[in-house]
CSV table of C-alpha atoms in Angstrom, one decimal:
chain,number,residue,atom,x,y,z
V,1,MET,CA,183.8,-32.7,-129.8
V,2,LEU,CA,181.3,-32.4,-126.9
V,3,ARG,CA,180.2,-36.1,-126.9
V,4,PRO,CA,183.7,-37.7,-126.3
V,5,ARG,CA,184.2,-35.5,-123.3
V,6,ILE,CA,181.0,-36.6,-121.7
V,7,ILE,CA,181.8,-40.3,-122.3
V,8,ARG,CA,185.2,-39.9,-120.8
V,9,ALA,CA,183.8,-38.1,-117.7
V,10,LEU,CA,181.2,-40.8,-116.8
V,11,PRO,CA,183.6,-43.5,-115.5
V,12,THR,CA,185.3,-41.0,-113.1
V,13,LEU,CA,181.8,-40.1,-111.7
V,14,ARG,CA,181.0,-43.8,-111.2
V,15,ARG,CA,184.2,-44.4,-109.4
V,16,SER,CA,183.7,-41.5,-107.1
V,17,ILE,CA,180.1,-42.0,-106.0
V,18,HIS,CA,179.2,-43.9,-102.9
V,19,ARG,CA,177.5,-47.1,-104.1
V,20,LEU,CA,175.6,-49.9,-102.5
V,21,PRO,CA,177.5,-53.2,-102.3
V,22,PRO,CA,175.2,-56.1,-103.2
V,23,LEU,CA,176.2,-58.5,-100.4
V,24,GLU,CA,175.3,-61.3,-102.7
V,25,LYS,CA,175.6,-64.0,-100.1
V,26,PHE,CA,172.6,-62.6,-98.3
V,27,GLN,CA,170.3,-62.1,-101.3
V,28,GLU,CA,168.1,-65.0,-100.1
V,29,GLY,CA,168.2,-63.7,-96.6
V,30,ILE,CA,170.2,-64.7,-93.5
V,31,PRO,CA,168.8,-68.1,-92.3
V,32,GLY,CA,167.5,-67.9,-88.8
V,33,LEU,CA,167.9,-64.1,-88.6
V,34,LEU,CA,166.5,-62.2,-91.6
V,35,THR,CA,164.1,-63.3,-94.3
V,36,GLN,CA,164.7,-62.2,-97.9
V,37,ASP,CA,162.2,-59.3,-97.4
V,38,GLY,CA,163.8,-58.4,-94.0
V,39,PHE,CA,167.2,-58.2,-95.6
V,40,ARG,CA,165.9,-56.1,-98.5
V,41,ILE,CA,164.4,-53.5,-96.0
V,42,ALA,CA,167.4,-53.5,-93.6
V,43,TRP,CA,170.1,-53.5,-96.2
V,44,THR,CA,169.1,-52.8,-99.8
V,45,GLU,CA,166.5,-50.1,-99.2
V,46,TYR,CA,167.8,-48.5,-96.0
V,47,GLN,CA,171.5,-48.5,-96.9
V,48,GLY,CA,170.6,-47.4,-100.4
V,49,LEU,CA,168.7,-44.4,-98.9
V,50,MET,CA,171.7,-43.5,-96.7
V,51,LEU,CA,174.0,-43.5,-99.7
V,52,GLU,CA,171.6,-41.6,-101.9
V,53,LYS,CA,171.4,-38.9,-99.3
V,54,LEU,CA,175.2,-38.9,-98.7
V,55,ASN,CA,175.8,-38.5,-102.5
V,56,ALA,CA,173.4,-35.6,-102.6
V,57,LEU,CA,175.2,-33.9,-99.7
V,58,THR,CA,178.7,-34.4,-101.1
V,59,VAL,CA,178.2,-33.9,-104.8
V,60,GLY,CA,180.4,-31.1,-106.2
V,61,SER,CA,182.4,-31.0,-103.0
V,62,GLY,CA,185.6,-32.4,-104.4
V,63,GLU,CA,187.3,-35.0,-102.3
V,64,ASP,CA,184.3,-35.6,-100.1
V,65,TYR,CA,182.5,-37.1,-103.0
V,66,SER,CA,185.1,-39.9,-103.2
V,67,SER,CA,186.0,-40.2,-99.5
V,68,SER,CA,185.1,-43.3,-97.6
V,69,THR,CA,182.2,-43.1,-95.1
V,70,LYS,CA,184.7,-43.5,-92.2
V,71,ASN,CA,186.8,-40.6,-93.4
V,72,LEU,CA,183.8,-38.4,-93.8
V,73,LEU,CA,182.3,-39.2,-90.4
V,74,ILE,CA,185.6,-38.4,-88.7
V,75,LYS,CA,186.2,-35.3,-90.7
V,76,TYR,CA,182.8,-33.8,-89.8
V,77,ALA,CA,182.3,-35.1,-86.3
V,78,ARG,CA,183.4,-31.7,-84.9
V,79,GLN,CA,181.3,-29.5,-87.1
V,80,PRO,CA,177.7,-29.0,-86.0
V,81,SER,CA,176.9,-27.2,-89.3
V,82,MET,CA,177.7,-30.5,-91.1
V,83,ALA,CA,175.6,-32.7,-88.8
V,84,SER,CA,173.5,-34.1,-91.7
V,85,LEU,CA,176.5,-35.2,-93.7
V,86,PHE,CA,178.0,-36.7,-90.5
V,87,ASN,CA,174.8,-38.6,-89.7
V,88,HIS,CA,174.4,-40.1,-93.1
V,89,ALA,CA,178.1,-41.1,-93.4
V,90,SER,CA,178.2,-42.5,-89.9
V,91,MET,CA,174.9,-44.4,-90.3
V,92,ALA,CA,176.0,-45.9,-93.7
V,93,HIS,CA,179.3,-47.0,-92.1
V,94,ASN,CA,177.7,-48.4,-89.0
V,95,ASN,CA,175.1,-50.3,-90.9
V,96,HIS,CA,177.7,-51.8,-93.3
V,97,PHE,CA,179.8,-52.8,-90.3
V,98,PHE,CA,176.9,-54.7,-88.8
V,99,PHE,CA,176.2,-56.6,-92.0
V,100,SER,CA,179.9,-57.2,-92.7
V,101,THR,CA,180.2,-59.3,-89.6
V,102,LEU,CA,177.3,-61.6,-90.3
V,103,SER,CA,177.3,-65.1,-91.8
V,104,THR,CA,174.7,-67.4,-93.3
V,105,ASP,CA,176.1,-70.2,-91.1
V,106,THR,CA,177.3,-70.7,-87.6
V,107,THR,CA,181.1,-70.1,-87.5
V,108,THR,CA,183.7,-71.2,-85.0
V,109,MET,CA,185.5,-68.5,-83.0
V,110,PRO,CA,189.3,-68.6,-83.6
V,111,ALA,CA,191.2,-69.7,-80.5
V,112,SER,CA,193.3,-66.6,-80.2
V,113,LEU,CA,190.2,-64.4,-80.2
V,114,GLN,CA,188.5,-66.6,-77.7
V,115,ARG,CA,191.4,-66.4,-75.2
V,116,GLY,CA,191.4,-62.6,-75.4
V,117,LEU,CA,187.7,-62.3,-74.9
V,118,GLU,CA,187.7,-64.7,-72.0
V,119,ALA,CA,190.4,-62.7,-70.4
V,120,SER,CA,188.2,-59.6,-70.5
V,121,PHE,CA,184.8,-61.1,-69.9
V,122,SER,CA,185.7,-64.3,-67.9
V,123,SER,CA,183.8,-66.4,-70.4
V,124,ILE,CA,182.2,-66.2,-73.9
V,125,ASP,CA,178.8,-66.9,-72.4
V,126,THR,CA,179.2,-63.9,-70.1
V,127,LEU,CA,180.1,-61.8,-73.2
V,128,ARG,CA,177.0,-63.1,-75.0
V,129,LYS,CA,174.7,-62.4,-72.1
V,130,GLU,CA,176.1,-58.8,-71.6
V,131,PHE,CA,176.0,-58.1,-75.3
V,132,VAL,CA,172.3,-59.2,-75.7
V,133,ALA,CA,171.2,-57.6,-72.4
V,134,THR,CA,172.9,-54.2,-73.3
V,135,ALA,CA,171.3,-54.1,-76.7
V,136,ASN,CA,167.9,-55.2,-75.5
V,137,ALA,CA,167.9,-52.5,-72.8
V,138,MET,CA,168.6,-49.7,-75.3
V,139,PHE,CA,165.4,-47.6,-75.4
V,140,GLY,CA,166.3,-45.8,-78.6
V,141,PRO,CA,167.9,-47.0,-81.8
V,142,GLY,CA,171.6,-47.3,-82.2
V,143,PHE,CA,174.4,-49.9,-82.0
V,144,VAL,CA,176.3,-51.9,-79.4
V,145,TRP,CA,180.0,-52.4,-80.2
V,146,LEU,CA,182.6,-54.8,-79.1
V,147,VAL,CA,185.9,-52.8,-79.1
V,148,LYS,CA,189.5,-53.6,-78.5
V,149,THR,CA,191.8,-51.2,-76.6
V,150,LYS,CA,195.4,-50.4,-77.4
V,151,GLU,CA,196.3,-52.5,-74.4
V,152,GLY,CA,194.6,-55.6,-76.0
V,153,LYS,CA,191.6,-55.6,-73.7
V,154,TYR,CA,188.0,-55.9,-74.9
V,155,ALA,CA,184.9,-54.0,-73.8
V,156,LEU,CA,181.3,-53.1,-74.9
V,157,LEU,CA,180.4,-49.7,-76.0
V,158,THR,CA,177.0,-48.2,-77.0
V,159,THR,CA,176.3,-45.5,-79.5
V,160,TYR,CA,172.8,-44.0,-80.1
V,161,ILE,CA,171.3,-43.0,-83.4
V,162,ALA,CA,174.3,-42.5,-85.8
V,163,GLY,CA,176.9,-42.0,-83.1
V,164,SER,CA,180.4,-43.4,-83.9
V,165,PRO,CA,182.8,-45.5,-81.8
V,166,TYR,CA,185.9,-44.2,-83.5
V,167,PRO,CA,188.3,-42.2,-81.4
V,168,GLY,CA,188.5,-39.4,-84.0
V,169,ALA,CA,184.7,-39.1,-83.9
V,170,HIS,CA,184.1,-39.2,-80.2
V,171,TRP,CA,182.8,-35.7,-80.4
V,172,ARG,CA,179.7,-37.4,-81.8
V,173,ARG,CA,179.8,-40.7,-80.1
V,174,GLN,CA,176.3,-40.1,-78.6
V,175,THR,CA,176.5,-42.7,-75.8
V,176,LYS,CA,173.4,-41.5,-74.1
V,177,ASP,CA,169.7,-41.9,-75.0
V,178,MET,CA,168.4,-38.3,-74.8
V,179,ASN,CA,164.8,-39.7,-74.5
V,180,THR,CA,165.8,-40.6,-70.9
V,181,GLU,CA,168.6,-38.2,-70.2
V,182,ALA,CA,167.9,-35.0,-68.3
V,183,ALA,CA,170.0,-32.0,-69.2
V,184,PRO,CA,169.9,-28.5,-67.9
V,185,VAL,CA,168.9,-25.8,-70.4
V,186,THR,CA,170.1,-22.2,-70.1
V,187,ALA,CA,169.2,-19.1,-72.0
V,188,ASP,CA,172.1,-17.1,-70.6
V,189,PRO,CA,173.6,-15.1,-73.5
V,190,ALA,CA,177.0,-15.3,-71.8
V,191,ASN,CA,176.9,-19.1,-71.8
V,192,ALA,CA,175.8,-19.1,-75.4
V,193,ALA,CA,178.7,-16.8,-76.4
V,194,GLU,CA,181.2,-19.0,-74.5
V,195,TYR,CA,179.8,-22.1,-76.2
V,196,TYR,CA,180.3,-20.7,-79.7
V,197,ARG,CA,183.8,-19.5,-78.7
V,198,GLN,CA,184.7,-23.0,-77.6
V,199,GLN,CA,183.3,-24.4,-80.8
V,200,ALA,CA,185.4,-22.1,-82.9
V,201,ILE,CA,188.5,-23.1,-81.0
V,202,ALA,CA,187.6,-26.8,-81.3
V,203,ASN,CA,187.2,-26.5,-85.1
V,204,MET,CA,190.5,-24.8,-85.7
V,205,PRO,CA,192.8,-27.3,-87.4
V,206,ILE,CA,196.0,-28.4,-85.6
V,207,ALA,CA,198.8,-28.0,-88.0
V,208,ASN,CA,201.6,-29.6,-85.9
V,209,THR,CA,201.7,-31.9,-82.9
V,210,VAL,CA,204.1,-31.4,-79.9
V,211,GLY,CA,204.6,-33.8,-77.1
V,212,ALA,CA,202.2,-36.4,-75.7
V,213,HIS,CA,199.8,-34.0,-74.0
V,214,GLY,CA,198.6,-30.5,-74.1
V,215,PRO,CA,196.6,-28.4,-76.6
V,216,PHE,CA,199.1,-29.0,-79.4
V,217,SER,CA,199.7,-32.7,-78.9
V,218,ALA,CA,198.5,-35.5,-81.1
V,219,SER,CA,195.9,-36.4,-78.4
V,220,ALA,CA,194.3,-32.9,-78.8
V,221,LYS,CA,192.8,-34.1,-82.1
V,222,SER,CA,190.6,-36.5,-80.1
V,223,ALA,CA,187.5,-35.5,-78.2
V,224,PRO,CA,187.9,-34.8,-74.5
V,225,GLY,CA,187.8,-38.2,-72.7
V,226,GLY,CA,188.1,-40.0,-76.0
V,227,ILE,CA,189.3,-43.6,-75.8
V,228,ASP,CA,191.5,-45.1,-78.4
V,229,VAL,CA,189.6,-48.2,-79.3
V,230,ASN,CA,189.2,-50.4,-82.4
V,231,PRO,CA,185.6,-51.6,-83.1
V,232,ILE,CA,185.5,-55.2,-84.2
V,233,LEU,CA,181.8,-56.2,-83.9
V,234,CYS,CA,178.5,-54.5,-83.6
V,235,VAL,CA,174.8,-55.2,-83.5
V,236,SER,CA,172.1,-52.8,-84.7
V,237,THR,CA,169.1,-52.0,-82.5
V,238,TRP,CA,167.3,-50.0,-85.2
V,239,GLN,CA,163.7,-51.0,-85.5
V,240,HIS,CA,163.8,-51.3,-89.3
V,241,VAL,CA,166.3,-54.1,-88.9
V,242,TYR,CA,164.4,-56.5,-86.6
V,243,MET,CA,160.7,-55.5,-86.7
V,244,PRO,CA,159.8,-56.7,-90.2
V,245,ASP,CA,160.7,-60.3,-89.3
V,246,TRP,CA,160.6,-60.3,-85.5
V,247,GLY,CA,157.8,-57.8,-84.6
V,248,VAL,CA,157.6,-55.4,-81.8
V,249,LEU,CA,157.9,-57.9,-78.9
V,250,GLN,CA,160.8,-60.1,-80.0
V,251,LYS,CA,163.8,-57.8,-80.0
V,252,LYS,CA,165.6,-60.1,-77.5
V,253,GLN,CA,165.0,-63.1,-79.7
V,254,PHE,CA,166.4,-61.3,-82.7
V,255,LEU,CA,169.5,-60.4,-80.7
V,256,GLU,CA,170.0,-64.0,-79.6
V,257,ALA,CA,169.6,-65.2,-83.2
V,258,TRP,CA,172.1,-62.6,-84.3
V,259,TRP,CA,174.7,-64.1,-81.9
V,260,ASP,CA,174.5,-67.4,-83.8
V,261,ARG,CA,175.1,-65.6,-87.2
V,262,ILE,CA,178.3,-63.7,-86.3
V,263,ASP,CA,181.2,-64.4,-88.6
V,264,TRP,CA,183.9,-64.8,-86.0
V,265,ASN,CA,186.6,-65.0,-88.7
V,266,VAL,CA,185.8,-61.4,-89.7
V,267,VAL,CA,185.7,-60.3,-86.1
V,268,ALA,CA,189.1,-62.0,-85.4
V,269,ASP,CA,190.6,-60.3,-88.4
V,270,ALA,CA,189.3,-56.9,-87.2
V,271,ALA,CA,190.9,-57.7,-83.8
V,272,GLY,CA,194.2,-58.5,-85.5
V,273,ASP,CA,194.0,-62.2,-84.5
V,274,SER,CA,193.7,-63.9,-87.9
V,275,LYS,CA,194.6,-63.8,-91.6
V,276,PHE,CA,191.1,-63.2,-93.0
V,277,SER,CA,190.2,-60.2,-95.0
V,278,GLY,CA,187.9,-58.5,-92.5
V,279,PRO,CA,185.0,-56.1,-93.1
V,280,GLN,CA,184.9,-54.3,-96.4
V,281,PHE,CA,183.1,-51.0,-96.1
V,282,THR,CA,181.1,-48.7,-98.3
V,283,ARG,CA,183.2,-46.0,-99.9
């Protein structure tokens, strides 16, 4: 009687676990951007490691074990005690976002997306130069994002390490490189007590929303200063992505090659400007 129960339980386990998508179209590498070995390191090995760690952190936790990486990173962005789970979920999601917007060939930007981008950046060439320059200037690893606001405008946004661009996770957006950012340090017990008091308040769930503003409004669920944006494209500046193929000194060349391998159909779909299927992300 025991064996049938085990056999029936296994399929449920397999459906729940976070698994590595094969991305079969890149198995031979991404021409002009990543060799087969480069892709293996940046995707198969690194993404596999992130998901392995994430599974270990969520096993036995009920719904977390089957939640998408996006849902997990938003859920735990406000909880310092769950930083490890947030970091692995967010990094797995960001890395998949990066690879999901790549193509093995040069693609043509849909006209509707081009018009919107030109309205925000004056020209596509200006956007390209700003994107590459911003990513090249990042001292630490992270991502540079192209985001679309609720008003239909476009902007660039940076996140360091495993920071997230999503409004619900702006508590952990991590827009500054702490290797170069000076911050005051205090040992005042009163300040420490106030910090933990504010953290306790911030972590209290909001059961209902009232009005457009104030502590019980829908906006209170977002981080202070959080901007409601939709990420549609990103590039990774993590060293394990570009160094195996491009070395230490050719980060800018990697970024310029990346621009030529963007799948603009996927980007347009994410922006709501086309009928394509858009990025499909890790569970």
